């Protein structure tokens, strides 16, 4: 019912910027939350940011607060993650996710749909 496709990953120098996009098929359910997670080699998938589709309320993990901005484009059914002041520790595969996690926005297992991932590499 819901399909997600990420794009925009690439190689960037530390301190640089990159914007990720997540295209959502069809019409996103108004009750859905859109989340961004990332996974580095040998590490578990971790929460980065989320936005409630209906209200636009946003949430961020402390480590990216002030550097990353999540947004949604209702007309184009697209979610973005603007990443500024990138650090080498931001290097990971970034995944877009959709679900109805309720208050548990930071838990990956509360999301039902996932994109294929896009690689972000930050050089030091």
Short mmCIF file of N, CA and C in Angstrom, two decimals:
data_model
loop_
_atom_site.label_atom_id
_atom_site.label_comp_id
_atom_site.label_asym_id
_atom_site.label_seq_id
_atom_site.Cartn_x
_atom_site.Cartn_y
_atom_site.Cartn_z
N UNK A 1 0.82 -1.21 0.00
CA UNK A 1 0.00 0.00 0.00
C UNK A 1 0.86 1.26 0.00
N UNK A 2 1.98 1.23 0.73
CA UNK A 2 2.90 2.36 0.81
C UNK A 2 4.27 1.92 0.32
N UNK A 3 4.83 2.65 -0.64
CA UNK A 3 6.16 2.39 -1.15
C UNK A 3 7.02 3.63 -0.99
N UNK A 4 8.27 3.43 -0.56
CA UNK A 4 9.18 4.54 -0.30
C UNK A 4 10.46 4.36 -1.10
N UNK A 5 10.94 5.44 -1.69
CA UNK A 5 12.18 5.42 -2.45
C UNK A 5 13.04 6.60 -2.02
N UNK A 6 14.23 6.31 -1.46
CA UNK A 6 15.15 7.36 -1.04
C UNK A 6 16.09 7.73 -2.18
N UNK A 7 16.58 8.96 -2.13
CA UNK A 7 17.59 9.42 -3.07
C UNK A 7 18.34 10.59 -2.45
N UNK A 8 19.45 10.97 -3.06
CA UNK A 8 20.18 12.14 -2.64
C UNK A 8 21.45 11.86 -1.86
N UNK A 9 21.74 10.60 -1.59
CA UNK A 9 22.97 10.27 -0.89
C UNK A 9 24.19 10.53 -1.74
N UNK A 10 25.34 10.53 -1.09
CA UNK A 10 26.58 10.77 -1.81
C UNK A 10 27.73 11.02 -0.87
N UNK A 11 28.82 11.51 -1.44
CA UNK A 11 30.04 11.82 -0.70
C UNK A 11 30.14 13.31 -0.48
N UNK A 12 30.42 13.72 0.76
CA UNK A 12 30.54 15.12 1.09
C UNK A 12 31.64 15.29 2.13
N UNK A 13 32.30 16.43 2.12
CA UNK A 13 33.33 16.71 3.10
C UNK A 13 32.73 17.11 4.44
N UNK A 14 33.47 16.88 5.51
CA UNK A 14 33.02 17.31 6.83
C UNK A 14 32.72 18.80 6.81
N UNK A 15 31.61 19.17 7.43
CA UNK A 15 31.17 20.55 7.43
C UNK A 15 30.27 20.91 6.28
N UNK A 16 30.14 20.02 5.32
CA UNK A 16 29.31 20.25 4.15
C UNK A 16 27.86 19.90 4.38
N UNK A 17 27.08 19.97 3.31
CA UNK A 17 25.64 19.75 3.38
C UNK A 17 25.19 18.75 2.34
N UNK A 18 24.08 18.11 2.63
CA UNK A 18 23.47 17.14 1.72
C UNK A 18 21.99 17.07 2.04
N UNK A 19 21.17 16.89 1.01
CA UNK A 19 19.73 16.76 1.21
C UNK A 19 19.25 15.42 0.68
N UNK A 20 18.56 14.68 1.53
CA UNK A 20 17.98 13.40 1.15
C UNK A 20 16.50 13.58 0.85
N UNK A 21 16.00 12.80 -0.09
CA UNK A 21 14.59 12.83 -0.45
C UNK A 21 13.99 11.45 -0.30
N UNK A 22 12.72 11.40 0.07
CA UNK A 22 11.97 10.16 0.17
C UNK A 22 10.65 10.34 -0.55
N UNK A 23 10.51 9.69 -1.69
CA UNK A 23 9.28 9.76 -2.47
C UNK A 23 8.30 8.71 -1.97
N UNK A 24 7.09 9.13 -1.65
CA UNK A 24 6.06 8.26 -1.11
C UNK A 24 5.02 8.00 -2.17
N UNK A 25 4.73 6.74 -2.45
CA UNK A 25 3.75 6.39 -3.47
C UNK A 25 2.34 6.67 -2.99
N UNK A 26 1.48 7.08 -3.93
CA UNK A 26 0.09 7.34 -3.62
C UNK A 26 -0.07 8.46 -2.61
N UNK A 27 -1.12 8.38 -1.85
CA UNK A 27 -1.40 9.36 -0.82
C UNK A 27 -1.06 8.78 0.54
N UNK A 28 -0.22 9.49 1.25
CA UNK A 28 0.15 9.07 2.59
C UNK A 28 -1.03 9.23 3.53
N UNK A 29 -1.28 8.22 4.33
CA UNK A 29 -2.33 8.31 5.33
C UNK A 29 -2.03 9.44 6.28
N UNK A 30 -3.04 10.22 6.61
CA UNK A 30 -2.84 11.41 7.43
C UNK A 30 -2.34 11.07 8.83
N UNK A 31 -2.58 9.86 9.27
CA UNK A 31 -2.15 9.45 10.61
C UNK A 31 -0.72 8.92 10.64
N UNK A 32 -0.06 8.84 9.48
CA UNK A 32 1.27 8.25 9.42
C UNK A 32 2.35 9.21 9.91
N UNK A 33 3.40 8.60 10.43
CA UNK A 33 4.64 9.30 10.76
C UNK A 33 5.70 8.89 9.73
N UNK A 34 6.45 9.86 9.25
CA UNK A 34 7.57 9.60 8.36
C UNK A 34 8.85 9.77 9.16
N UNK A 35 9.70 8.76 9.10
CA UNK A 35 10.93 8.79 9.87
C UNK A 35 12.16 8.58 9.02
N UNK A 36 13.28 9.09 9.50
CA UNK A 36 14.59 8.81 8.92
C UNK A 36 15.42 8.06 9.95
N UNK A 37 15.98 6.94 9.53
CA UNK A 37 16.89 6.15 10.35
C UNK A 37 18.19 5.99 9.59
N UNK A 38 19.25 5.63 10.31
CA UNK A 38 20.52 5.38 9.64
C UNK A 38 21.21 4.18 10.27
N UNK A 39 22.04 3.52 9.46
CA UNK A 39 22.74 2.34 9.92
C UNK A 39 24.15 2.32 9.34
N UNK A 40 25.14 2.34 10.22
CA UNK A 40 26.53 2.25 9.82
C UNK A 40 26.97 0.79 9.87
N UNK A 41 28.03 0.42 9.14
CA UNK A 41 28.51 -0.96 9.16
C UNK A 41 28.80 -1.44 10.57
N UNK A 42 28.26 -2.61 10.91
CA UNK A 42 28.49 -3.18 12.22
C UNK A 42 27.67 -2.56 13.33
N UNK A 43 26.82 -1.59 13.01
CA UNK A 43 26.00 -0.91 14.00
C UNK A 43 24.53 -1.21 13.77
N UNK A 44 23.73 -1.01 14.81
CA UNK A 44 22.29 -1.19 14.70
C UNK A 44 21.65 0.06 14.10
N UNK A 45 20.49 -0.14 13.52
CA UNK A 45 19.76 0.97 12.93
C UNK A 45 19.33 1.94 14.03
N UNK A 46 19.57 3.24 13.82
CA UNK A 46 19.25 4.23 14.84
C UNK A 46 18.36 5.33 14.28
N UNK A 47 17.55 5.88 15.16
CA UNK A 47 16.64 6.96 14.82
C UNK A 47 17.40 8.25 14.57
N UNK A 48 16.98 8.99 13.55
CA UNK A 48 17.57 10.29 13.23
C UNK A 48 16.54 11.41 13.39
N UNK A 49 15.40 11.26 12.71
CA UNK A 49 14.40 12.32 12.71
C UNK A 49 13.06 11.76 12.28
N UNK A 50 11.99 12.49 12.58
CA UNK A 50 10.65 12.08 12.18
C UNK A 50 9.74 13.29 12.07
N UNK A 51 8.70 13.15 11.27
CA UNK A 51 7.69 14.19 11.13
C UNK A 51 6.32 13.54 11.06
N UNK A 52 5.37 14.10 11.79
CA UNK A 52 3.99 13.65 11.67
C UNK A 52 3.39 14.27 10.42
N UNK A 53 2.89 13.43 9.50
CA UNK A 53 2.41 13.92 8.22
C UNK A 53 1.29 14.93 8.38
N UNK A 54 0.39 14.67 9.29
CA UNK A 54 -0.79 15.52 9.44
C UNK A 54 -0.46 16.90 10.00
N UNK A 55 0.29 16.94 11.08
CA UNK A 55 0.54 18.19 11.78
C UNK A 55 1.84 18.88 11.38
N UNK A 56 2.80 18.11 10.86
CA UNK A 56 4.11 18.65 10.56
C UNK A 56 5.03 18.72 11.76
N UNK A 57 4.60 18.22 12.90
CA UNK A 57 5.45 18.21 14.08
C UNK A 57 6.71 17.40 13.81
N UNK A 58 7.85 17.92 14.25
CA UNK A 58 9.14 17.29 13.95
C UNK A 58 9.86 16.86 15.20
N UNK A 59 10.73 15.87 15.04
CA UNK A 59 11.48 15.29 16.14
C UNK A 59 12.87 14.94 15.65
N UNK A 60 13.88 15.09 16.54
CA UNK A 60 15.26 14.84 16.18
C UNK A 60 16.00 14.16 17.32
N UNK A 61 16.92 13.29 16.96
CA UNK A 61 17.85 12.77 17.94
C UNK A 61 18.79 13.92 18.34
N UNK A 62 19.24 13.92 19.59
CA UNK A 62 20.03 15.04 20.10
C UNK A 62 21.28 15.31 19.26
N UNK A 63 21.89 14.27 18.73
CA UNK A 63 23.15 14.42 18.02
C UNK A 63 23.03 15.19 16.70
N UNK A 64 21.83 15.34 16.17
CA UNK A 64 21.65 16.07 14.91
C UNK A 64 20.85 17.35 15.09
N UNK A 65 20.37 17.60 16.30
CA UNK A 65 19.58 18.80 16.57
C UNK A 65 20.38 20.05 16.22
N UNK A 66 19.76 20.94 15.45
CA UNK A 66 20.43 22.15 15.02
C UNK A 66 21.21 22.01 13.73
N UNK A 67 21.44 20.77 13.29
CA UNK A 67 22.17 20.52 12.05
C UNK A 67 21.28 19.97 10.95
N UNK A 68 20.32 19.11 11.32
CA UNK A 68 19.44 18.47 10.35
C UNK A 68 18.05 19.08 10.44
N UNK A 69 17.36 19.11 9.31
CA UNK A 69 15.98 19.59 9.26
C UNK A 69 15.14 18.64 8.43
N UNK A 70 14.07 18.12 9.02
CA UNK A 70 13.14 17.26 8.29
C UNK A 70 11.96 18.11 7.84
N UNK A 71 11.45 17.82 6.66
CA UNK A 71 10.30 18.55 6.14
C UNK A 71 9.51 17.65 5.21
N UNK A 72 8.29 18.06 4.91
CA UNK A 72 7.46 17.30 3.99
C UNK A 72 6.84 18.24 2.97
N UNK A 73 6.64 17.72 1.76
CA UNK A 73 6.02 18.45 0.67
C UNK A 73 4.74 17.70 0.33
N UNK A 74 3.62 18.22 0.80
CA UNK A 74 2.35 17.53 0.61
C UNK A 74 1.97 17.39 -0.86
N UNK A 75 2.26 18.41 -1.66
CA UNK A 75 1.88 18.39 -3.07
C UNK A 75 2.61 17.30 -3.84
N UNK A 76 3.84 17.01 -3.45
CA UNK A 76 4.65 16.03 -4.17
C UNK A 76 4.84 14.72 -3.41
N UNK A 77 4.17 14.58 -2.28
CA UNK A 77 4.28 13.37 -1.47
C UNK A 77 5.74 12.99 -1.24
N UNK A 78 6.51 13.95 -0.77
CA UNK A 78 7.93 13.76 -0.57
C UNK A 78 8.36 14.27 0.80
N UNK A 79 9.24 13.54 1.43
CA UNK A 79 9.84 13.94 2.70
C UNK A 79 11.32 14.18 2.47
N UNK A 80 11.86 15.23 3.10
CA UNK A 80 13.25 15.60 2.92
C UNK A 80 13.99 15.58 4.25
N UNK A 81 15.28 15.36 4.17
CA UNK A 81 16.16 15.52 5.31
C UNK A 81 17.32 16.40 4.87
N UNK A 82 17.30 17.66 5.27
CA UNK A 82 18.39 18.58 4.99
C UNK A 82 19.44 18.42 6.06
N UNK A 83 20.65 18.06 5.66
CA UNK A 83 21.73 17.78 6.58
C UNK A 83 22.83 18.81 6.38
N UNK A 84 23.10 19.59 7.41
CA UNK A 84 24.15 20.61 7.39
C UNK A 84 25.22 20.27 8.42
N UNK A 85 26.37 20.91 8.28
CA UNK A 85 27.48 20.72 9.21
C UNK A 85 27.76 19.25 9.44
N UNK A 86 27.84 18.50 8.37
CA UNK A 86 28.00 17.05 8.46
C UNK A 86 29.33 16.67 9.09
N UNK A 87 29.30 15.57 9.84
CA UNK A 87 30.46 15.04 10.53
C UNK A 87 30.73 13.62 10.05
N UNK A 88 31.98 13.15 10.16
CA UNK A 88 32.27 11.77 9.75
C UNK A 88 31.38 10.74 10.43
N UNK A 89 30.99 10.99 11.67
CA UNK A 89 30.13 10.05 12.37
C UNK A 89 28.71 9.99 11.83
N UNK A 90 28.36 10.89 10.90
CA UNK A 90 27.08 10.83 10.22
C UNK A 90 27.09 9.82 9.08
N UNK A 91 28.25 9.27 8.74
CA UNK A 91 28.36 8.32 7.66
C UNK A 91 27.53 7.07 7.95
N UNK A 92 26.64 6.72 7.03
CA UNK A 92 25.76 5.57 7.21
C UNK A 92 24.87 5.43 5.99
N UNK A 93 24.16 4.32 5.93
CA UNK A 93 23.05 4.19 4.99
C UNK A 93 21.82 4.78 5.67
N UNK A 94 21.17 5.71 4.99
CA UNK A 94 20.00 6.37 5.54
C UNK A 94 18.74 5.77 4.93
N UNK A 95 17.78 5.44 5.79
CA UNK A 95 16.53 4.82 5.38
C UNK A 95 15.35 5.71 5.72
N UNK A 96 14.42 5.80 4.79
CA UNK A 96 13.14 6.43 5.03
C UNK A 96 12.15 5.37 5.49
N UNK A 97 11.29 5.71 6.43
CA UNK A 97 10.32 4.76 6.97
C UNK A 97 8.98 5.43 7.18
N UNK A 98 7.93 4.63 7.18
CA UNK A 98 6.58 5.12 7.42
C UNK A 98 5.85 4.15 8.34
N UNK A 99 5.03 4.70 9.20
CA UNK A 99 4.26 3.85 10.09
C UNK A 99 3.37 4.65 11.00
N UNK A 100 2.79 3.95 11.96
CA UNK A 100 1.94 4.57 12.96
C UNK A 100 2.48 4.19 14.34
N UNK A 101 3.62 4.75 14.70
CA UNK A 101 4.30 4.35 15.94
C UNK A 101 3.72 4.97 17.21
N UNK A 102 2.71 5.81 17.07
CA UNK A 102 2.17 6.48 18.24
C UNK A 102 3.22 7.38 18.86
N UNK A 103 3.44 7.24 20.16
CA UNK A 103 4.44 8.04 20.85
C UNK A 103 5.85 7.49 20.71
N UNK A 104 5.98 6.29 20.16
CA UNK A 104 7.28 5.62 20.09
C UNK A 104 7.96 5.91 18.75
N UNK A 105 8.18 7.18 18.47
CA UNK A 105 8.70 7.62 17.19
C UNK A 105 10.13 7.19 16.92
N UNK A 106 10.89 6.91 17.96
CA UNK A 106 12.31 6.62 17.80
C UNK A 106 12.62 5.15 17.63
N UNK A 107 11.61 4.30 17.68
CA UNK A 107 11.83 2.85 17.63
C UNK A 107 11.59 2.33 16.23
N UNK A 108 12.63 1.75 15.62
CA UNK A 108 12.54 1.26 14.25
C UNK A 108 11.48 0.19 14.09
N UNK A 109 11.31 -0.66 15.11
CA UNK A 109 10.36 -1.75 14.96
C UNK A 109 8.91 -1.31 15.04
N UNK A 110 8.66 -0.02 15.21
CA UNK A 110 7.30 0.52 15.21
C UNK A 110 6.89 1.02 13.83
N UNK A 111 7.79 0.99 12.87
CA UNK A 111 7.50 1.43 11.50
C UNK A 111 7.24 0.22 10.61
N UNK A 112 6.27 0.36 9.70
CA UNK A 112 5.83 -0.76 8.88
C UNK A 112 6.44 -0.79 7.49
N UNK A 113 6.81 0.35 6.95
CA UNK A 113 7.29 0.43 5.57
C UNK A 113 8.66 1.08 5.53
N UNK A 114 9.53 0.56 4.66
CA UNK A 114 10.91 1.02 4.57
C UNK A 114 11.36 1.17 3.13
N UNK A 115 12.17 2.19 2.89
CA UNK A 115 12.82 2.34 1.60
C UNK A 115 14.05 1.47 1.52
N UNK A 116 14.74 1.53 0.39
CA UNK A 116 15.90 0.68 0.14
C UNK A 116 17.18 1.22 0.75
N UNK A 117 17.19 2.48 1.12
CA UNK A 117 18.36 3.10 1.71
C UNK A 117 19.20 3.85 0.71
N UNK A 118 19.88 4.89 1.17
CA UNK A 118 20.80 5.66 0.35
C UNK A 118 22.05 5.97 1.16
N UNK A 119 23.21 5.77 0.56
CA UNK A 119 24.49 5.89 1.26
C UNK A 119 24.90 7.34 1.40
N UNK A 120 25.27 7.72 2.62
CA UNK A 120 25.85 9.03 2.90
C UNK A 120 27.24 8.81 3.48
N UNK A 121 28.24 9.39 2.85
CA UNK A 121 29.61 9.26 3.31
C UNK A 121 30.20 10.65 3.54
N UNK A 122 30.70 10.89 4.74
CA UNK A 122 31.27 12.17 5.11
C UNK A 122 32.76 11.96 5.36
N UNK A 123 33.58 12.62 4.58
CA UNK A 123 35.03 12.49 4.70
C UNK A 123 35.57 13.48 5.72
N UNK A 124 36.63 13.09 6.41
CA UNK A 124 37.25 13.94 7.42
C UNK A 124 38.32 14.83 6.83
#
